[in-house]
Amino acid sequence: MTWIIAAPELYFLFTAAVFFTFAMISRPNAKRDYITALVLALPAVLVTLACVKLHGGFSQFYRVDLFSQIFKVLLAMGFFLIVCICLQLHGIREERHPEFYLLLSVCTLAMMVLVSSVDLLTIYVSLELSSYSLYILVALRKGNGHSLEGGIKYFLMGAAVSAIMLFGMALLYGACGETNVSAIANALSADIASPMLVIGLMLTLCGFFFKLAVFPFHFWAPGVYQGAANQVTAYIATATKAAAVALLLRFATVGAESVYLVHILVALAIASMTLGNLAAIGQKDLKRLLAYSTVAQAGYILIGILCMSESGFAAAIFYAAAYLMMNFICFVVVVKVGEQGGNVLVSGLAGLHRRSPLLAVSIMAGVFSLGGLPPTAGFTGKFLVFTAAMEKGYFYLVLIGMLNVLVSLYYYVLVVKAAYFLDPEEPLPAIELSFPTKLLLVAIVISLLVGGMYPDIFYGPALAAARALAG
């Protein structure tokens, strides 16, 4: 084992140290903080990409394999994309900018540790570290009562779920005397009928469901999405979801032999898709709409996971990568349209195609991909998930999923309608975009289309990661 396999984690530790120093000894300087974050974020992606083929581990607590390395690339990309839209960080006081980037770095570091953790102790500690960073980030928004309220609710609900998860982990340890995930998987397959093992596994998964905003663990999402600064919401809606998917996939292999787990995942997938889509229909605030959309999307991802097959896991990984891009592009529009960091109503998109044709095209590509229309990556992701479910004989689940796709198209089309077919009540100025922002938007739109038309480019690595997980 060499320390080089932990290069991505060490790099983010260095990034956090830089902003910790800024927060401690220097005067507020928003431009310096942004440029420093941007300069550090791009090499972070390159470092994680360079380490993709490195494998190894630390004792039985930490495993670095292709599965964890691909999710680390997604996390580094998420960090980079969020930093890119922080040039005008209106929602947070200038003197808090170093703390903002510090918490963003620490949270990304914690999630990188999380996706490589194969022991209950390291999973719990890294999960809590990422959670507390997010609680503070949500409450950082200035001059908005919803942010503090959202932060407190997020903290209280997160603490309650954390206690449940810890109790579940204690039951797992009590049942098999092990904290290693592989050892627990062996114990579960040997004694699948043990109530203590099954209940312990279910309670442990509650913490992961909370992160992914699966029904009924989603109640924090609308308030937190609405109350947090737009850039923070974008981070919660993209990078943290990738980490949650990785964790669920890791634990799905533990309970692969349990029919109870599959039945529960089926029920949660149906409830998340249906209730998330129905609740999103009546939303006026764009961020709340995207929050309920997240609940529904979590249901689609669960379909891939509950298949407990290589193709299902690969479909879930592909969907997580596509979800990061299509959700991010929607939040770029929220950041650019929201004046002085404010929230955006769906009706506030009226006339967007005149104010900024590129933003209008971008949000159209984003919501159409979320809705699953071809030829986007969202369409291919749903196709892969549904195909994996059909292979396992879950015809009724695919049927319910397709009906939910039709329901979701209704509110996604309303967003496009506002951007293209509604006129604002009074003339609004054009939205100026910098050249890097235009380049970023064009690159992501092209990525969504390439992911839809040539899925093998992304599905190949996802399948290899799924095989590494099973191995």
XYZ file of C-alpha atoms in Angstrom:
471
model
C 0.000 0.000 0.000
C 1.240 3.498 -0.806
C -0.169 6.832 0.205
C -0.522 7.766 -3.473
C -3.866 5.918 -3.605
C -5.207 8.556 -1.211
C -4.042 11.451 -3.398
C -7.589 12.825 -4.030
C -8.375 12.868 -0.310
C -5.011 14.458 0.538
C -5.549 17.080 -2.145
C -8.899 18.113 -0.680
C -7.341 18.137 2.789
C -4.790 20.608 1.421
C -7.590 22.686 -0.154
C -9.416 22.804 3.158
C -6.194 23.849 4.921
C -5.746 26.749 2.497
C -9.197 28.161 3.222
C -8.818 27.475 6.941
C -5.734 29.695 6.821
C -7.638 32.393 4.913
C -10.432 32.270 7.487
C -8.015 32.589 10.391
C -5.430 35.162 9.376
C -6.557 37.277 6.430
C -9.063 40.033 5.678
C -12.205 39.351 3.590
C -11.475 39.285 -0.118
C -14.186 37.633 -2.209
C -12.269 37.825 -5.493
C -9.151 36.220 -3.956
C -11.241 33.424 -2.402
C -13.035 32.675 -5.673
C -9.884 32.633 -7.794
C -8.096 30.453 -5.239
C -11.011 28.007 -5.161
C -11.149 27.882 -8.956
C -7.391 27.372 -9.260
C -7.568 24.526 -6.741
C -10.757 22.922 -8.114
C -9.578 22.136 -11.652
C -6.432 20.228 -10.549
C -8.667 18.314 -8.127
C -10.506 16.801 -11.104
C -7.217 15.987 -12.823
C -5.797 14.358 -9.666
C -8.851 12.115 -9.234
C -8.780 11.198 -12.934
C -5.077 10.344 -12.704
C -5.768 8.038 -9.747
C -8.681 6.110 -11.321
C -6.624 2.983 -12.015
C -4.966 2.906 -8.588
C -6.246 0.196 -6.262
C -5.444 -0.709 -2.687
C -6.594 0.011 0.820
C -5.862 0.674 4.460
C -6.325 -2.451 6.566
C -9.959 -3.606 6.437
C -11.411 -0.155 6.918
C -10.741 1.575 3.644
C -10.921 0.174 0.107
C -9.749 2.020 -2.992
C -11.102 0.289 -6.099
C -12.515 1.316 -9.463
C -15.972 1.738 -7.927
C -14.823 4.259 -5.318
C -12.446 5.993 -7.743
C -15.224 6.686 -10.271
C -17.407 8.198 -7.580
C -14.458 10.319 -6.414
C -14.187 11.664 -9.953
C -17.894 12.571 -9.813
C -17.404 14.293 -6.447
C -14.395 16.262 -7.696
C -16.356 17.271 -10.803
C -19.259 18.343 -8.591
C -16.923 20.485 -6.483
C -15.414 22.059 -9.599
C -18.805 22.808 -11.177
C -20.142 24.420 -7.992
C -17.038 26.594 -7.628
C -17.521 27.713 -11.243
C -20.865 29.326 -10.363
C -19.570 31.092 -7.225
C -18.182 34.194 -8.946
C -21.078 36.218 -7.586
C -21.728 34.564 -4.260
C -24.531 36.961 -3.344
C -26.225 34.696 -0.850
C -23.336 34.645 1.648
C -21.563 37.507 3.417
C -18.120 38.316 2.030
C -16.392 37.678 5.353
C -17.847 34.156 5.327
C -16.536 33.205 1.881
C -13.404 31.431 3.221
C -15.613 29.389 5.561
C -17.932 28.606 2.641
C -15.100 27.140 0.534
C -13.613 25.467 3.621
C -16.879 23.668 4.393
C -17.333 22.776 0.717
C -13.836 21.230 0.669
C -14.326 19.380 3.969
C -17.688 18.005 2.834
C -16.196 16.776 -0.455
C -13.290 15.222 1.426
C -15.679 13.484 3.826
C -17.735 12.088 0.952
C -14.573 10.813 -0.761
C -13.694 8.977 2.433
C -17.289 7.750 2.579
C -17.287 6.088 -0.852
C -14.116 4.159 0.060
C -15.211 3.194 3.566
C -15.971 -0.496 4.134
C -16.292 -0.407 7.892
C -19.216 0.824 9.978
C -17.008 3.139 12.038
C -15.405 4.937 9.083
C -18.779 5.119 7.318
C -20.439 6.716 10.329
C -17.657 9.218 11.034
C -17.313 10.355 7.404
C -21.094 10.558 6.982
C -21.400 12.769 10.059
C -18.507 14.980 8.951
C -20.182 15.618 5.587
C -23.569 16.164 7.234
C -22.359 18.778 9.735
C -20.598 20.666 6.954
C -23.888 20.801 5.043
C -25.902 21.904 8.097
C -23.631 24.936 8.505
C -23.554 25.704 4.777
C -27.356 25.849 4.679
C -27.481 28.308 7.583
C -24.815 30.609 6.067
C -27.250 32.422 3.771
C -27.507 36.068 4.753
C -30.692 38.022 5.440
C -33.029 35.076 4.910
C -35.058 33.618 7.778
C -35.733 30.497 5.744
C -32.023 29.600 5.745
C -31.720 29.427 9.542
C -35.036 27.602 9.793
C -33.988 25.203 7.031
C -30.597 24.666 8.652
C -32.129 23.892 12.060
C -34.710 21.521 10.564
C -32.004 19.851 8.499
C -29.848 19.437 11.617
C -32.652 18.117 13.837
C -33.944 15.646 11.255
C -30.403 14.616 10.368
C -29.556 14.053 14.056
C -32.672 11.906 14.533
C -31.898 9.798 11.461
C -28.272 9.561 12.542
C -29.366 8.118 15.901
C -31.554 5.546 14.112
C -28.685 4.629 11.795
C -26.292 4.268 14.728
C -28.760 1.973 16.487
C -28.974 -0.123 13.311
C -25.184 -0.363 13.153
C -25.128 -1.444 16.797
C -27.620 -4.225 15.999
C -25.493 -5.355 13.050
C -22.423 -5.500 15.282
C -24.355 -7.286 18.014
C -25.651 -9.884 15.549
C -22.407 -10.781 13.803
C -19.647 -9.311 15.988
C -18.090 -7.518 13.014
C -17.957 -3.948 11.752
C -16.489 -4.780 8.351
C -19.052 -4.591 5.531
C -17.836 -7.796 3.814
C -17.961 -9.724 7.093
C -21.486 -8.462 7.719
C -22.465 -9.546 4.188
C -21.134 -13.055 4.867
C -23.015 -13.231 8.165
C -26.208 -12.028 6.524
C -26.021 -14.575 3.697
C -25.372 -17.369 6.236
C -28.184 -16.348 8.571
C -30.612 -14.458 6.377
C -33.582 -15.101 8.665
C -31.995 -13.469 11.726
C -34.372 -10.648 12.765
C -31.579 -8.699 14.445
C -29.482 -8.699 11.262
C -32.361 -7.719 8.993
C -33.659 -4.980 11.316
C -30.114 -3.692 11.843
C -29.566 -3.485 8.093
C -32.865 -1.652 7.523
C -32.206 0.899 10.270
C -28.682 1.480 8.981
C -30.012 2.147 5.503
C -32.289 4.888 6.909
C -29.296 7.211 7.096
C -28.465 6.621 3.448
C -32.099 7.072 2.378
C -32.066 10.426 4.188
C -29.066 11.571 2.169
C -30.696 10.562 -1.097
C -34.053 12.167 -0.059
C -35.984 8.933 -0.550
C -39.597 8.976 0.682
C -40.378 9.157 3.657
C -36.944 10.566 4.525
C -37.352 13.526 2.186
C -39.180 16.072 4.369
C -36.064 18.162 4.851
C -35.496 18.634 1.113
C -38.068 21.327 0.078
C -37.300 23.623 3.031
C -33.537 23.204 2.756
C -33.525 23.682 -1.010
C -35.600 26.865 -0.629
C -33.705 28.250 2.361
C -30.093 27.591 1.360
C -28.046 29.863 -0.905
C -28.455 28.865 -4.557
C -24.888 27.533 -4.852
C -25.295 25.496 -1.663
C -28.556 24.022 -2.932
C -26.834 23.132 -6.190
C -24.132 21.298 -4.237
C -26.654 19.413 -2.089
C -28.659 18.488 -5.189
C -25.701 17.121 -7.158
C -22.490 16.000 -5.429
C -24.089 14.720 -2.213
C -26.509 12.576 -4.214
C -23.625 10.841 -5.969
C -22.111 9.944 -2.578
C -25.480 8.656 -1.316
C -25.855 6.410 -4.375
C -22.345 4.999 -3.817
C -23.148 4.221 -0.192
C -26.462 2.558 -1.029
C -24.798 0.441 -3.714
C -22.087 -0.628 -1.254
C -24.704 -1.736 1.268
C -27.006 -3.274 -1.346
C -24.343 -5.917 -1.897
C -24.523 -6.664 1.839
C -28.235 -7.437 1.733
C -28.375 -8.936 -1.761
C -29.679 -12.234 -0.365
C -32.449 -10.614 1.654
C -35.909 -10.634 0.043
C -37.076 -8.301 2.817
C -34.617 -5.663 1.660
C -35.736 -5.993 -1.964
C -39.408 -5.705 -1.004
C -38.736 -2.588 1.058
C -36.711 -1.011 -1.755
C -39.552 -1.744 -4.204
C -42.062 -0.019 -1.910
C -39.752 2.979 -1.375
C -39.053 3.304 -5.107
C -42.764 3.364 -5.962
C -43.590 5.821 -3.158
C -40.684 8.140 -4.010
C -41.456 8.268 -7.724
C -45.187 8.765 -7.276
C -45.326 11.164 -4.334
C -42.318 13.161 -5.526
C -43.844 13.756 -8.938
C -47.330 14.523 -7.607
C -45.958 17.016 -5.055
C -43.803 18.739 -7.691
C -46.832 19.561 -9.854
C -48.127 22.262 -7.510
C -44.815 23.998 -6.800
C -44.323 27.634 -7.797
C -40.770 28.041 -6.462
C -38.291 26.492 -8.906
C -35.996 25.204 -6.150
C -38.881 23.494 -4.334
C -39.936 21.969 -7.661
C -36.411 20.619 -8.129
C -36.465 19.319 -4.525
C -39.543 17.188 -5.179
C -38.045 16.219 -8.529
C -35.070 14.906 -6.520
C -37.408 12.704 -4.475
C -38.840 11.252 -7.689
C -35.402 10.762 -9.273
C -34.281 8.886 -6.120
C -37.063 6.406 -6.879
C -35.688 5.726 -10.361
C -32.191 5.194 -8.940
C -33.581 2.761 -6.355
C -35.015 0.628 -9.184
C -31.489 0.049 -10.478
C -30.200 -0.748 -6.982
C -32.977 -3.162 -5.989
C -32.295 -5.281 -9.076
C -29.232 -6.556 -7.168
C -27.542 -7.331 -10.474
C -24.481 -6.092 -12.315
C -26.577 -4.380 -14.981
C -28.795 -2.763 -12.320
C -25.832 -1.393 -10.377
C -24.235 -0.117 -13.605
C -27.512 1.582 -14.562
C -27.678 3.263 -11.142
C -24.082 4.527 -11.490
C -24.810 5.830 -15.008
C -27.970 7.535 -13.714
C -26.066 9.145 -10.823
C -23.526 10.633 -13.250
C -26.256 11.886 -15.591
C -28.233 13.257 -12.657
C -25.260 15.318 -11.500
C -25.038 17.032 -14.909
C -28.733 17.575 -15.603
C -29.499 18.897 -12.128
C -26.446 21.154 -12.122
C -27.469 22.798 -15.380
C -30.867 23.675 -13.887
C -29.190 25.308 -10.903
C -26.897 27.362 -13.131
C -30.098 28.957 -14.446
C -31.364 29.492 -10.886
C -28.089 31.228 -9.944
C -28.061 33.450 -13.031
C -31.746 34.390 -13.008
C -32.040 34.896 -9.234
C -31.245 38.555 -8.635
C -28.793 39.156 -5.785
C -28.921 35.467 -4.849
C -32.718 35.341 -4.463
C -34.983 32.410 -5.182
C -36.647 32.023 -8.577
C -40.296 31.287 -9.268
C -41.204 29.168 -12.265
C -43.084 32.198 -13.592
C -39.868 34.198 -13.090
C -38.417 32.379 -16.101
C -40.857 34.259 -18.377
C -39.061 35.721 -21.361
C -35.821 33.872 -20.588
C -35.275 32.980 -24.244
C -34.981 36.699 -24.995
C -32.919 37.597 -21.925
C -30.448 34.756 -22.508
C -31.062 32.211 -25.297
C -28.262 29.990 -23.970
C -29.782 29.784 -20.470
C -33.170 28.970 -22.011
C -31.684 26.172 -24.131
C -29.745 24.909 -21.127
C -32.715 24.626 -18.791
C -34.730 23.014 -21.580
C -31.982 20.394 -22.012
C -31.785 19.941 -18.227
C -35.490 19.416 -17.533
C -36.028 17.307 -20.655
C -33.183 15.094 -19.478
C -34.702 14.929 -15.978
C -38.009 14.031 -17.620
C -36.372 11.283 -19.668
C -36.883 12.585 -23.192
C -34.533 11.356 -25.962
C -31.825 11.897 -26.982
C -30.570 12.971 -23.550
C -28.566 11.121 -20.891
C -31.655 11.142 -18.655
C -33.540 9.102 -21.262
C -30.703 6.571 -21.537
C -30.402 6.374 -17.753
C -34.096 5.546 -17.350
C -33.886 3.090 -20.245
C -30.976 1.262 -18.586
C -32.695 1.200 -15.193
C -35.972 -0.082 -16.641
C -34.153 -2.693 -18.775
C -32.343 -4.028 -15.698
C -35.682 -4.227 -13.860
C -37.308 -6.096 -16.755
C -34.460 -8.626 -16.744
C -35.304 -9.382 -13.113
C -39.035 -9.662 -13.877
C -40.202 -6.399 -12.280
C -42.669 -5.584 -15.068
C -45.137 -3.839 -12.760
C -42.358 -1.651 -11.379
C -41.314 -0.581 -14.871
C -44.935 0.184 -15.727
C -45.293 2.397 -12.631
C -41.982 4.053 -13.461
C -43.095 4.859 -17.011
C -46.408 6.297 -15.764
C -44.403 8.511 -13.404
C -42.246 9.666 -16.308
C -45.420 10.860 -18.037
C -46.567 12.703 -14.890
C -43.178 14.378 -14.466
C -43.208 15.637 -18.052
C -46.178 17.845 -17.140
C -44.290 20.040 -14.672
C -41.034 19.929 -16.608
C -42.888 21.215 -19.688
C -44.310 24.052 -17.544
C -40.729 25.198 -16.906
C -39.953 25.193 -20.638
C -43.251 26.926 -21.349
C -42.358 29.727 -18.924
C -38.931 30.159 -20.504
C -40.156 30.209 -24.102
C -43.847 31.072 -24.295
C -44.563 33.473 -21.421
C -43.773 37.173 -21.390
C -42.698 38.954 -18.185
C -45.096 41.493 -16.644
C -42.538 44.218 -17.278
C -39.474 44.329 -19.561
C -36.424 42.742 -17.975
C -32.770 43.345 -18.897
C -30.707 40.778 -20.752
C -28.663 38.380 -18.623
C -24.983 38.733 -19.405
C -22.921 35.556 -19.250
C -19.158 35.447 -19.119
C -17.288 33.432 -21.750
C -16.293 30.668 -19.250
C -19.936 30.332 -18.175
C -21.063 30.025 -21.796
C -18.352 27.437 -22.402
C -19.417 25.486 -19.299
C -23.092 25.480 -20.303
C -22.348 24.383 -23.866
C -20.042 21.614 -22.598
C -22.671 20.215 -20.228
C -25.477 20.373 -22.796
C -23.235 18.515 -25.261
C -22.351 15.980 -22.533
C -26.040 15.344 -21.886
C -26.636 14.743 -25.603
C -23.513 12.584 -26.024
C -24.544 10.549 -22.964
C -27.918 9.991 -24.595
C -26.769 9.165 -28.119
C -23.504 7.345 -27.336
C -24.124 5.832 -23.886
C -21.231 3.360 -24.126
C -18.818 6.204 -23.388
C -20.233 6.464 -19.869
C -21.884 3.064 -19.474
C -18.596 1.202 -20.035
C -16.901 2.748 -16.951
C -20.142 2.347 -14.974
C -20.271 -1.380 -15.790
C -16.605 -1.789 -14.864
C -17.291 -0.025 -11.550
C -20.262 -2.325 -10.878
C -18.051 -5.369 -11.508
C -15.416 -3.978 -9.141
C -18.138 -3.534 -6.504
C -19.332 -7.120 -6.909
C -15.748 -8.424 -6.860
